[in-house]
mmCIF file of C-alpha atoms in Angstrom:
data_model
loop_
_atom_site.group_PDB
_atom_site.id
_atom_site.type_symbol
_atom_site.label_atom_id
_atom_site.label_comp_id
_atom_site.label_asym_id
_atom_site.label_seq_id
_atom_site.Cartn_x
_atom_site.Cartn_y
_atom_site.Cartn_z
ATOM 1 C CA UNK A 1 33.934 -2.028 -22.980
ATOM 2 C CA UNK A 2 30.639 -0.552 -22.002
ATOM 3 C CA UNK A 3 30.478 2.570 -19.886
ATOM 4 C CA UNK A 4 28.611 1.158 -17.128
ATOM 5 C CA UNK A 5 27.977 -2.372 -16.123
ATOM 6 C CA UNK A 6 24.827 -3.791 -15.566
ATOM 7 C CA UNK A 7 25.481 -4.032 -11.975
ATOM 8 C CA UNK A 8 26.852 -0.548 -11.715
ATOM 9 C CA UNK A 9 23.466 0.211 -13.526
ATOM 10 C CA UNK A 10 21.961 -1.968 -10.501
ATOM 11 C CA UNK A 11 23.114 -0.311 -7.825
ATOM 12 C CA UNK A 12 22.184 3.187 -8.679
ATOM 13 C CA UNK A 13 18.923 2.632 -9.234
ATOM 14 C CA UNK A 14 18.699 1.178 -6.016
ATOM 15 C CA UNK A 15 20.156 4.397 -4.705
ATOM 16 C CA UNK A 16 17.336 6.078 -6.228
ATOM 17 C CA UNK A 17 14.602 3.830 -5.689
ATOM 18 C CA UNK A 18 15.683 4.384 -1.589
ATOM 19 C CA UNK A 19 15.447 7.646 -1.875
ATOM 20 C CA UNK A 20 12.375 7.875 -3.237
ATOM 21 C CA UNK A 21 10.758 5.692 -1.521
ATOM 22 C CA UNK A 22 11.572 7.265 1.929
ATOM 23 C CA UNK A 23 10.364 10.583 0.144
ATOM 24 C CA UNK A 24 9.021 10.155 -3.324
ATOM 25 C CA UNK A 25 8.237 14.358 -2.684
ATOM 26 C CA UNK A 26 11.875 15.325 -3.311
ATOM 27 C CA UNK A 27 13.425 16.912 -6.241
ATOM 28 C CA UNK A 28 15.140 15.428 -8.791
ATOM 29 C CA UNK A 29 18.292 18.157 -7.921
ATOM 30 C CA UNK A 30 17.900 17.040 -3.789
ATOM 31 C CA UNK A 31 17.981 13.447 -5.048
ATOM 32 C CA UNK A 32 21.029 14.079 -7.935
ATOM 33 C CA UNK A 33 22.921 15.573 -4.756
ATOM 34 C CA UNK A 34 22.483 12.672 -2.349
ATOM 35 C CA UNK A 35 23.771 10.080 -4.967
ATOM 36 C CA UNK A 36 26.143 12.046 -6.285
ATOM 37 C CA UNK A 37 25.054 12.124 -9.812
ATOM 38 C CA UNK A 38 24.010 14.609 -12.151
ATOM 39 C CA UNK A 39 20.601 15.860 -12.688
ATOM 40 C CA UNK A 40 20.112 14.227 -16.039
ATOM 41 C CA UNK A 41 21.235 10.535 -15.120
ATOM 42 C CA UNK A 42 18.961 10.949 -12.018
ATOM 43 C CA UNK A 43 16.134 12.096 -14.110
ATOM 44 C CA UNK A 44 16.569 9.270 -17.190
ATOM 45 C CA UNK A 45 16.686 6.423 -14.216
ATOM 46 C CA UNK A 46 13.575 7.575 -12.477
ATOM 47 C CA UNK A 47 11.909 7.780 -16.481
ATOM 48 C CA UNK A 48 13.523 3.949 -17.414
ATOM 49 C CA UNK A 49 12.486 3.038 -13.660
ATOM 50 C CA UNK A 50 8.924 4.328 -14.515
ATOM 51 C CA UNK A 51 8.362 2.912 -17.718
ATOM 52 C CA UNK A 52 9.518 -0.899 -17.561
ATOM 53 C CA UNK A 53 6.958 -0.910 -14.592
ATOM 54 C CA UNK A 54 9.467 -0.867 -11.456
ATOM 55 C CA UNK A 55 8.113 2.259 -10.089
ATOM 56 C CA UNK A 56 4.214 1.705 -10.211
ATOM 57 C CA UNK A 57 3.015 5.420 -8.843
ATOM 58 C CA UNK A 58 3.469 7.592 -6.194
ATOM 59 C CA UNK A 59 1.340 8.127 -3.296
ATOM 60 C CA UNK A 60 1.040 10.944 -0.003
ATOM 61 C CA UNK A 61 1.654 9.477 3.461
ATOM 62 C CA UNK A 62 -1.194 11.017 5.675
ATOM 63 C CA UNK A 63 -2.132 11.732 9.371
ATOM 64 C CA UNK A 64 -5.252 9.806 9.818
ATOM 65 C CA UNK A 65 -6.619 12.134 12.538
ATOM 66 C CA UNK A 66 -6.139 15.392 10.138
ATOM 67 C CA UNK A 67 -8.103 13.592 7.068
ATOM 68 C CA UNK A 68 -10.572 12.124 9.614
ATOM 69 C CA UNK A 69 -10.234 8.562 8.925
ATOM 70 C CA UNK A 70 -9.303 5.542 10.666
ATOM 71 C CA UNK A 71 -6.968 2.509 9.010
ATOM 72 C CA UNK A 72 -8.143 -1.150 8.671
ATOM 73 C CA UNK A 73 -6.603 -4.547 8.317
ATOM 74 C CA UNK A 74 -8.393 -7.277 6.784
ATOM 75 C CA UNK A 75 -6.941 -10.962 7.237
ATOM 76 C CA UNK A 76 -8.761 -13.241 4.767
ATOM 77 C CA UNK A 77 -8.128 -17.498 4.656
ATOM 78 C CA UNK A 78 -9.630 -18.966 2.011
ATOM 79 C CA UNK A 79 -11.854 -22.144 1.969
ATOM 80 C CA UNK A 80 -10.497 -24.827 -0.095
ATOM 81 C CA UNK A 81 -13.012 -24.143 -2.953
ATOM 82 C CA UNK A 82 -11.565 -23.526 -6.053
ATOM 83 C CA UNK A 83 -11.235 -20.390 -7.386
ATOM 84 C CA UNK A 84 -13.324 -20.007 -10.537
ATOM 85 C CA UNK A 85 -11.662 -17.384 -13.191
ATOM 86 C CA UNK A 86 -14.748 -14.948 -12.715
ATOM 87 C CA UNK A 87 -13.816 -14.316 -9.203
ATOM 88 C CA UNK A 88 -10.162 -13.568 -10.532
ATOM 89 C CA UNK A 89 -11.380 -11.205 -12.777
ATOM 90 C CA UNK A 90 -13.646 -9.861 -10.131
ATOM 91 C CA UNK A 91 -11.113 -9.428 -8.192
ATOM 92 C CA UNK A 92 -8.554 -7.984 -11.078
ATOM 93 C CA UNK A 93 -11.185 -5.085 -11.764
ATOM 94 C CA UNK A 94 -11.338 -4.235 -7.744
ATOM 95 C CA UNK A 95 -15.395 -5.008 -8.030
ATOM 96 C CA UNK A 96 -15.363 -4.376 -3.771
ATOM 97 C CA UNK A 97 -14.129 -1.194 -4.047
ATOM 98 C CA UNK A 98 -17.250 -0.837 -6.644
ATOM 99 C CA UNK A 99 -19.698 -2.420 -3.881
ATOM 100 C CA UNK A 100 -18.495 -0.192 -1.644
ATOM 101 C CA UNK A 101 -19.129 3.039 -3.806
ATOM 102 C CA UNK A 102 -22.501 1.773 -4.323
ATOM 103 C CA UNK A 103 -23.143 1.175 -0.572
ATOM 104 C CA UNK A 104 -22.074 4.964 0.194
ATOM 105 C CA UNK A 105 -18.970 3.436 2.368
ATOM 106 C CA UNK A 106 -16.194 6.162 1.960
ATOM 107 C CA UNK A 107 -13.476 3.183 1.787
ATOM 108 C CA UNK A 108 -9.994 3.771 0.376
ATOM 109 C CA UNK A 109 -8.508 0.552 -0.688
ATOM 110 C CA UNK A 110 -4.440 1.631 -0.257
ATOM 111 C CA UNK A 111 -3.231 -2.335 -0.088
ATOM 112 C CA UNK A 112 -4.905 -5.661 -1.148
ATOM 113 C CA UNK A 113 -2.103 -8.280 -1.263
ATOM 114 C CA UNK A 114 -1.997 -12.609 -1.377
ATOM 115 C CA UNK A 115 0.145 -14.223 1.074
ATOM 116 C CA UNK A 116 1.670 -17.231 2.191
ATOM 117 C CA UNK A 117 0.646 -18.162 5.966
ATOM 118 C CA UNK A 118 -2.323 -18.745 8.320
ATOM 119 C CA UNK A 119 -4.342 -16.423 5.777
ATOM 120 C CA UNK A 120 -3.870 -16.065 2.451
ATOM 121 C CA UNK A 121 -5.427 -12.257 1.755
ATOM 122 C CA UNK A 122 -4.587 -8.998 3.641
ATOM 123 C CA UNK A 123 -6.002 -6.023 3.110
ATOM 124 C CA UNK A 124 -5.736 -2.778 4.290
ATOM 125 C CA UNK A 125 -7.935 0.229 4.153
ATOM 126 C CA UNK A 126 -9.149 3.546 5.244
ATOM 127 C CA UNK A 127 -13.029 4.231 6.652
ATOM 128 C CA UNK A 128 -14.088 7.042 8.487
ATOM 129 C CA UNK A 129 -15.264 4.685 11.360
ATOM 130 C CA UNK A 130 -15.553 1.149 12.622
ATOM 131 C CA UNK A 131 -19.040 0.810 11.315
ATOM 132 C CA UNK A 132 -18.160 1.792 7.811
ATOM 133 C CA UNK A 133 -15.143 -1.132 7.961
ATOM 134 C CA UNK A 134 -17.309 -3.698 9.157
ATOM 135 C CA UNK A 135 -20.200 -2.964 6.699
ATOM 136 C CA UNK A 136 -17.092 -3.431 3.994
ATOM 137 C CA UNK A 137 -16.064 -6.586 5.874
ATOM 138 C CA UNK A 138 -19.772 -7.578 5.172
ATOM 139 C CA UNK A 139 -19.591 -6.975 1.700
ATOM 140 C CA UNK A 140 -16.480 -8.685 1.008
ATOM 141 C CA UNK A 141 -18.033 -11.411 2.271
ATOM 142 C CA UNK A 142 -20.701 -11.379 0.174
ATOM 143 C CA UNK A 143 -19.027 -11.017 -3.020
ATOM 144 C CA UNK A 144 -16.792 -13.863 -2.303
ATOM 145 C CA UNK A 145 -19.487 -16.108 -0.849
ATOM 146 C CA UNK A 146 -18.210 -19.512 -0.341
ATOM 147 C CA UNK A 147 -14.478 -18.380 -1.058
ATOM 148 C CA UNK A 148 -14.068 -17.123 2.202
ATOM 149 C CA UNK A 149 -13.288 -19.218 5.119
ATOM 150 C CA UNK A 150 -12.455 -16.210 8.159
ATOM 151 C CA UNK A 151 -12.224 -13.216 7.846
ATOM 152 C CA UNK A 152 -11.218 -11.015 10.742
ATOM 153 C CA UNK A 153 -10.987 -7.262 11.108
ATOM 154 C CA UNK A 154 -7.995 -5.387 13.004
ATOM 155 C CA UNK A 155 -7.939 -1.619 13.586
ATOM 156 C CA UNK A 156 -4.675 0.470 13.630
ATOM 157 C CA UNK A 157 -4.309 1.906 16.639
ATOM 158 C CA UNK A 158 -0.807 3.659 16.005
ATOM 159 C CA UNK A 159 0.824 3.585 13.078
ATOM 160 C CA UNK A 160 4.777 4.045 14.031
ATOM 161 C CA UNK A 161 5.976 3.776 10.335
ATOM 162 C CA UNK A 162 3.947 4.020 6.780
ATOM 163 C CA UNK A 163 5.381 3.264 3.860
ATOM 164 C CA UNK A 164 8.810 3.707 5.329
ATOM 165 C CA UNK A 165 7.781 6.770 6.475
ATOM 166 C CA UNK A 166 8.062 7.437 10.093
ATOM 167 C CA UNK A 167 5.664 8.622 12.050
ATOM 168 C CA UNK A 168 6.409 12.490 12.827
ATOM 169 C CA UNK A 169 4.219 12.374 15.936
ATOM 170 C CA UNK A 170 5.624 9.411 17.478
ATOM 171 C CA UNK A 171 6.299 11.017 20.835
ATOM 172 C CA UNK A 172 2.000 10.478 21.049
ATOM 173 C CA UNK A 173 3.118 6.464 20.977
ATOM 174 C CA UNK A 174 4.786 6.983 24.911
ATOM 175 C CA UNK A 175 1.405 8.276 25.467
ATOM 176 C CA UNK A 176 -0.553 5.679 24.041
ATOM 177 C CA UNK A 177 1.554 2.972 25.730
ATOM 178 C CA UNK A 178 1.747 4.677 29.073
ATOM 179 C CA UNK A 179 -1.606 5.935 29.334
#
């Protein structure tokens, strides 16, 4: 009889997987403590979890005011022009974010994802002002000339929760809403 079953296996990585993902920051010791497991099962999950691909990276969740940036949505429908496997590749390698080095833009690509719905491409981005996100917005279009259908730009205004992270000033939100 094996010492752990597969869904017992399941279940604490999912422990740990929550954990880090509300604070990827913590130590292994904080996170060991919380699941109730020792330091060395926490730390050869989070190494199997790492390797086969289910954790992809880590990342910091910022105040856009302090770095000086704002945060952009892009909602992208397609036309009904096949896609050709250049453009794939295209956009495999991240060629925009390219395009926008080369244009001076200081974009930060943080989320480019295909969906199922009125559009079919969201992404979302930081710029250090509205000008810089619509000159991107302009050279997305270009590089996917005849591939894009819309595309429309939306501006975060205030971001209550990132990356199920939530916002620690979100007393500003009553503010916001209240004038």
């Amino acid at each position: 009889m094996p010492k752990t079953s597969k869904e017992q296996i399941k279940r604490d990585e999912r422990k740990i997987i929550s954990l880090l993902q509300s604070d990827a920051g913590q130590s292994i010791d904080s996170i060991a403590k919380k699941c109730g497991f020792s330091r060395q099962k926490v730390w050869r999950i989070i190494k199997r979890l790492e390797e086969n691909g289910t954790i992809w990276g880590y990342t910091a969740v910022t105040d856009n005011a302090k770095t000086e940036v704002e945060r952009f949505i892009v909602l992208i429908k397609r036309t009904t022009q096949p896609v050709k496997k250049d453009l794939v590749e295209r956009i495999i390698k991240r060629d925009i974010e390219e395009m926008a080095k080369k244009a001076n833009l200081e974009i930060n690509l943080e989320n480019s994802y295909f969906v199922n719905g009125v559009y079919d491409w969201v992404i979302t981005f930081t710029a250090r002002n509205l000008t810089e996100a619509k000159k991107f917005c302009e050279k997305i279009n270009t590089a996917y000339d005849g591939y894009i259908a819309e595309l429309q730009l939306l501006e975060e205004v205030f971001p209550v929760k990132t990356q199920g992270i939530i916002n620690p000033n979100v007393e500003d939100l009553k503010n916001f809403i209240t004038g």
